[in-house]
Amino acid sequence: NVIVNELVLDAEGKKMSKSRGNVVNPNDLLAEHGADVLRLYLLASSQVWLPKRFDVRTIPEVAGGFLNTLRNTYRFFAQYAGDWRPAEGSSPASDALADRWILSRLATTIAEVTRAWDGYEPTAGVQALRDFVVDDLSNWYVRVSRDRFWAPDGQADTAAVATLRECLTEISRLLAPAAPFASD
């Protein structure tokens, strides 16, 4: 299925047209921000069935920050996971309260995003993903669990690594319809 945005307006709410000089060159935007950032911006800024005010200045804060947070969380994982590989067919099992909490939030997010994608409500899906990645995963779980990754013996806690990997893997799967290049 294809979802198309309603009319795209300029930042002041006026119809874009060449005669008014308020059009934006999409090739320039793609070159500057990338396709995934623009997709996420268009999906997250307002419901697709409503006329959309397009303001180039808000692209980095609406979509760019989310993708940067996701990339930084992945870099953190890659840095401390080292050569660790999960056992085939295993899922994270931990008694740590933080691990259990983030996996519970992940399950809730999976349900919310799946319901949003199935109901053709991409704005709700993107917002649920953004809230989970920025608020729960990066700003809470990674911060609270840092000492488990910065192990004195040089090896991170395998339960924390497995939990963070599970979160990143599922987020990548959920994000694929809206940001396929970043998900890949």
PDB file of N, CA and C in Angstrom, residues 68-120:
ATOM      1  N   ASN A  68      19.855  10.497  14.918  1.00  0.00           N
ATOM      2  CA  ASN A  68      21.162  10.641  15.568  1.00  0.00           C
ATOM      3  C   ASN A  68      21.201   9.900  16.893  1.00  0.00           C
ATOM      4  N   THR A  69      20.129   9.987  17.659  1.00  0.00           N
ATOM      5  CA  THR A  69      20.063   9.258  18.926  1.00  0.00           C
ATOM      6  C   THR A  69      20.128   7.760  18.683  1.00  0.00           C
ATOM      7  N   LEU A  70      19.414   7.286  17.685  1.00  0.00           N
ATOM      8  CA  LEU A  70      19.449   5.861  17.345  1.00  0.00           C
ATOM      9  C   LEU A  70      20.853   5.441  16.917  1.00  0.00           C
ATOM     10  N   ARG A  71      21.496   6.228  16.063  1.00  0.00           N
ATOM     11  CA  ARG A  71      22.874   5.912  15.630  1.00  0.00           C
ATOM     12  C   ARG A  71      23.828   5.905  16.811  1.00  0.00           C
ATOM     13  N   ASN A  72      23.718   6.888  17.699  1.00  0.00           N
ATOM     14  CA  ASN A  72      24.609   6.946  18.861  1.00  0.00           C
ATOM     15  C   ASN A  72      24.388   5.762  19.799  1.00  0.00           C
ATOM     16  N   THR A  73      23.146   5.346  19.935  1.00  0.00           N
ATOM     17  CA  THR A  73      22.862   4.174  20.765  1.00  0.00           C
ATOM     18  C   THR A  73      23.480   2.929  20.139  1.00  0.00           C
ATOM     19  N   TYR A  74      23.377   2.814  18.825  1.00  0.00           N
ATOM     20  CA  TYR A  74      24.011   1.681  18.139  1.00  0.00           C
ATOM     21  C   TYR A  74      25.533   1.734  18.294  1.00  0.00           C
ATOM     22  N   ARG A  75      26.133   2.912  18.151  1.00  0.00           N
ATOM     23  CA  ARG A  75      27.589   3.042  18.323  1.00  0.00           C
ATOM     24  C   ARG A  75      28.008   2.614  19.725  1.00  0.00           C
ATOM     25  N   PHE A  76      27.230   3.020  20.719  1.00  0.00           N
ATOM     26  CA  PHE A  76      27.511   2.616  22.098  1.00  0.00           C
ATOM     27  C   PHE A  76      27.490   1.091  22.193  1.00  0.00           C
ATOM     28  N   PHE A  77      26.449   0.475  21.634  1.00  0.00           N
ATOM     29  CA  PHE A  77      26.354  -0.988  21.636  1.00  0.00           C
ATOM     30  C   PHE A  77      27.555  -1.609  20.936  1.00  0.00           C
ATOM     31  N   ALA A  78      27.881  -1.144  19.747  1.00  0.00           N
ATOM     32  CA  ALA A  78      28.979  -1.728  18.965  1.00  0.00           C
ATOM     33  C   ALA A  78      30.313  -1.583  19.691  1.00  0.00           C
ATOM     34  N   GLN A  79      30.507  -0.474  20.356  1.00  0.00           N
ATOM     35  CA  GLN A  79      31.760  -0.235  21.065  1.00  0.00           C
ATOM     36  C   GLN A  79      31.955  -1.215  22.215  1.00  0.00           C
ATOM     37  N   TYR A  80      30.903  -1.480  22.964  1.00  0.00           N
ATOM     38  CA  TYR A  80      31.044  -2.316  24.150  1.00  0.00           C
ATOM     39  C   TYR A  80      30.697  -3.780  23.929  1.00  0.00           C
ATOM     40  N   ALA A  81      30.021  -4.102  22.838  1.00  0.00           N
ATOM     41  CA  ALA A  81      29.712  -5.510  22.553  1.00  0.00           C
ATOM     42  C   ALA A  81      30.966  -6.250  22.119  1.00  0.00           C
ATOM     43  N   GLY A  82      31.861  -5.554  21.443  1.00  0.00           N
ATOM     44  CA  GLY A  82      33.103  -6.185  21.009  1.00  0.00           C
ATOM     45  C   GLY A  82      32.833  -7.376  20.107  1.00  0.00           C
ATOM     46  N   ASP A  83      33.421  -8.517  20.454  1.00  0.00           N
ATOM     47  CA  ASP A  83      33.265  -9.743  19.670  1.00  0.00           C
ATOM     48  C   ASP A  83      32.069 -10.575  20.112  1.00  0.00           C
ATOM     49  N   TRP A  84      31.284 -10.070  21.048  1.00  0.00           N
ATOM     50  CA  TRP A  84      30.151 -10.829  21.577  1.00  0.00           C
ATOM     51  C   TRP A  84      29.155 -11.139  20.481  1.00  0.00           C
ATOM     52  N   ARG A  85      28.700 -12.371  20.456  1.00  0.00           N
ATOM     53  CA  ARG A  85      27.651 -12.803  19.526  1.00  0.00           C
ATOM     54  C   ARG A  85      26.604 -13.555  20.328  1.00  0.00           C
ATOM     55  N   PRO A  86      25.321 -13.332  20.019  1.00  0.00           N
ATOM     56  CA  PRO A  86      24.280 -14.055  20.752  1.00  0.00           C
ATOM     57  C   PRO A  86      24.259 -15.529  20.338  1.00  0.00           C
ATOM     58  N   ALA A  87      23.850 -16.366  21.255  1.00  0.00           N
ATOM     59  CA  ALA A  87      23.657 -17.774  20.917  1.00  0.00           C
ATOM     60  C   ALA A  87      22.488 -17.866  19.946  1.00  0.00           C
ATOM     61  N   GLU A  88      22.597 -18.764  18.984  1.00  0.00           N
ATOM     62  CA  GLU A  88      21.551 -18.874  17.975  1.00  0.00           C
ATOM     63  C   GLU A  88      20.217 -19.242  18.611  1.00  0.00           C
ATOM     64  N   GLY A  89      19.184 -18.480  18.240  1.00  0.00           N
ATOM     65  CA  GLY A  89      17.841 -18.747  18.739  1.00  0.00           C
ATOM     66  C   GLY A  89      17.603 -18.298  20.165  1.00  0.00           C
ATOM     67  N   SER A  90      18.570 -17.595  20.749  1.00  0.00           N
ATOM     68  CA  SER A  90      18.396 -17.166  22.142  1.00  0.00           C
ATOM     69  C   SER A  90      17.738 -15.801  22.197  1.00  0.00           C
ATOM     70  N   SER A  91      17.115 -15.530  23.311  1.00  0.00           N
ATOM     71  CA  SER A  91      16.567 -14.206  23.569  1.00  0.00           C
ATOM     72  C   SER A  91      17.137 -13.753  24.908  1.00  0.00           C
ATOM     73  N   PRO A  92      17.195 -12.450  25.124  1.00  0.00           N
ATOM     74  CA  PRO A  92      17.809 -11.980  26.368  1.00  0.00           C
ATOM     75  C   PRO A  92      17.031 -12.440  27.599  1.00  0.00           C
ATOM     76  N   ALA A  93      17.762 -12.966  28.546  1.00  0.00           N
ATOM     77  CA  ALA A  93      17.170 -13.379  29.818  1.00  0.00           C
ATOM     78  C   ALA A  93      18.015 -12.763  30.919  1.00  0.00           C
ATOM     79  N   SER A  94      17.400 -11.952  31.726  1.00  0.00           N
ATOM     80  CA  SER A  94      18.141 -11.256  32.764  1.00  0.00           C
ATOM     81  C   SER A  94      17.244 -11.037  33.971  1.00  0.00           C
ATOM     82  N   ASP A  95      17.873 -11.049  35.130  1.00  0.00           N
ATOM     83  CA  ASP A  95      17.149 -10.730  36.355  1.00  0.00           C
ATOM     84  C   ASP A  95      17.262  -9.239  36.698  1.00  0.00           C
ATOM     85  N   ALA A  96      18.085  -8.526  35.942  1.00  0.00           N
ATOM     86  CA  ALA A  96      18.271  -7.102  36.220  1.00  0.00           C
ATOM     87  C   ALA A  96      16.962  -6.356  35.955  1.00  0.00           C
ATOM     88  N   LEU A  97      16.568  -5.551  36.896  1.00  0.00           N
ATOM     89  CA  LEU A  97      15.312  -4.816  36.797  1.00  0.00           C
ATOM     90  C   LEU A  97      15.292  -3.892  35.578  1.00  0.00           C
ATOM     91  N   ALA A  98      16.410  -3.237  35.298  1.00  0.00           N
ATOM     92  CA  ALA A  98      16.473  -2.333  34.140  1.00  0.00           C
ATOM     93  C   ALA A  98      16.258  -3.108  32.842  1.00  0.00           C
ATOM     94  N   ASP A  99      16.842  -4.298  32.728  1.00  0.00           N
ATOM     95  CA  ASP A  99      16.667  -5.116  31.525  1.00  0.00           C
ATOM     96  C   ASP A  99      15.214  -5.535  31.364  1.00  0.00           C
ATOM     97  N   ARG A 100      14.617  -5.981  32.434  1.00  0.00           N
ATOM     98  CA  ARG A 100      13.219  -6.418  32.367  1.00  0.00           C
ATOM     99  C   ARG A 100      12.304  -5.243  32.019  1.00  0.00           C
ATOM    100  N   TRP A 101      12.605  -4.060  32.577  1.00  0.00           N
ATOM    101  CA  TRP A 101      11.783  -2.884  32.302  1.00  0.00           C
ATOM    102  C   TRP A 101      11.870  -2.492  30.835  1.00  0.00           C
ATOM    103  N   ILE A 102      13.098  -2.394  30.282  1.00  0.00           N
ATOM    104  CA  ILE A 102      13.229  -1.947  28.897  1.00  0.00           C
ATOM    105  C   ILE A 102      12.633  -2.970  27.943  1.00  0.00           C
ATOM    106  N   LEU A 103      12.732  -4.259  28.244  1.00  0.00           N
ATOM    107  CA  LEU A 103      12.120  -5.273  27.385  1.00  0.00           C
ATOM    108  C   LEU A 103      10.590  -5.191  27.455  1.00  0.00           C
ATOM    109  N   SER A 104      10.061  -4.836  28.606  1.00  0.00           N
ATOM    110  CA  SER A 104       8.621  -4.622  28.735  1.00  0.00           C
ATOM    111  C   SER A 104       8.181  -3.403  27.913  1.00  0.00           C
ATOM    112  N   ARG A 105       8.951  -2.318  28.004  1.00  0.00           N
ATOM    113  CA  ARG A 105       8.657  -1.121  27.199  1.00  0.00           C
ATOM    114  C   ARG A 105       8.785  -1.423  25.715  1.00  0.00           C
ATOM    115  N   LEU A 106       9.766  -2.270  25.365  1.00  0.00           N
ATOM    116  CA  LEU A 106       9.926  -2.660  23.962  1.00  0.00           C
ATOM    117  C   LEU A 106       8.698  -3.421  23.480  1.00  0.00           C
ATOM    118  N   ALA A 107       8.191  -4.352  24.270  1.00  0.00           N
ATOM    119  CA  ALA A 107       6.997  -5.115  23.892  1.00  0.00           C
ATOM    120  C   ALA A 107       5.798  -4.186  23.708  1.00  0.00           C
ATOM    121  N   THR A 108       5.658  -3.218  24.585  1.00  0.00           N
ATOM    122  CA  THR A 108       4.571  -2.240  24.464  1.00  0.00           C
ATOM    123  C   THR A 108       4.734  -1.411  23.193  1.00  0.00           C
ATOM    124  N   THR A 109       5.954  -1.002  22.906  1.00  0.00           N
ATOM    125  CA  THR A 109       6.230  -0.217  21.705  1.00  0.00           C
ATOM    126  C   THR A 109       5.963  -1.028  20.445  1.00  0.00           C
ATOM    127  N   ILE A 110       6.359  -2.290  20.443  1.00  0.00           N
ATOM    128  CA  ILE A 110       6.095  -3.164  19.300  1.00  0.00           C
ATOM    129  C   ILE A 110       4.590  -3.229  19.039  1.00  0.00           C
ATOM    130  N   ALA A 111       3.814  -3.400  20.090  1.00  0.00           N
ATOM    131  CA  ALA A 111       2.353  -3.475  19.941  1.00  0.00           C
ATOM    132  C   ALA A 111       1.788  -2.153  19.411  1.00  0.00           C
ATOM    133  N   GLU A 112       2.258  -1.026  19.944  1.00  0.00           N
ATOM    134  CA  GLU A 112       1.774   0.287  19.507  1.00  0.00           C
ATOM    135  C   GLU A 112       2.110   0.546  18.044  1.00  0.00           C
ATOM    136  N   VAL A 113       3.349   0.266  17.655  1.00  0.00           N
ATOM    137  CA  VAL A 113       3.782   0.536  16.284  1.00  0.00           C
ATOM    138  C   VAL A 113       3.088  -0.410  15.304  1.00  0.00           C
ATOM    139  N   THR A 114       2.952  -1.663  15.675  1.00  0.00           N
ATOM    140  CA  THR A 114       2.264  -2.623  14.809  1.00  0.00           C
ATOM    141  C   THR A 114       0.815  -2.205  14.603  1.00  0.00           C
ATOM    142  N   ARG A 115       0.165  -1.791  15.671  1.00  0.00           N
ATOM    143  CA  ARG A 115      -1.220  -1.316  15.573  1.00  0.00           C
ATOM    144  C   ARG A 115      -1.289  -0.067  14.674  1.00  0.00           C
ATOM    145  N   ALA A 116      -0.325   0.828  14.813  1.00  0.00           N
ATOM    146  CA  ALA A 116      -0.308   2.045  13.993  1.00  0.00           C
ATOM    147  C   ALA A 116      -0.065   1.716  12.523  1.00  0.00           C
ATOM    148  N   TRP A 117       0.910   0.859  12.235  1.00  0.00           N
ATOM    149  CA  TRP A 117       1.178   0.503  10.835  1.00  0.00           C
ATOM    150  C   TRP A 117      -0.037  -0.201  10.237  1.00  0.00           C
ATOM    151  N   ASP A 118      -0.615  -1.139  10.978  1.00  0.00           N
ATOM    152  CA  ASP A 118      -1.784  -1.874  10.465  1.00  0.00           C
ATOM    153  C   ASP A 118      -2.982  -0.962  10.241  1.00  0.00           C
ATOM    154  N   GLY A 119      -3.112   0.083  11.036  1.00  0.00           N
ATOM    155  CA  GLY A 119      -4.233   1.014  10.924  1.00  0.00           C
ATOM    156  C   GLY A 119      -3.952   2.204  10.024  1.00  0.00           C
ATOM    157  N   TYR A 120      -2.848   2.154   9.287  1.00  0.00           N
ATOM    158  CA  TYR A 120      -2.456   3.254   8.396  1.00  0.00           C
ATOM    159  C   TYR A 120      -2.355   4.582   9.139  1.00  0.00           C
TER     160      TYR A 120
END
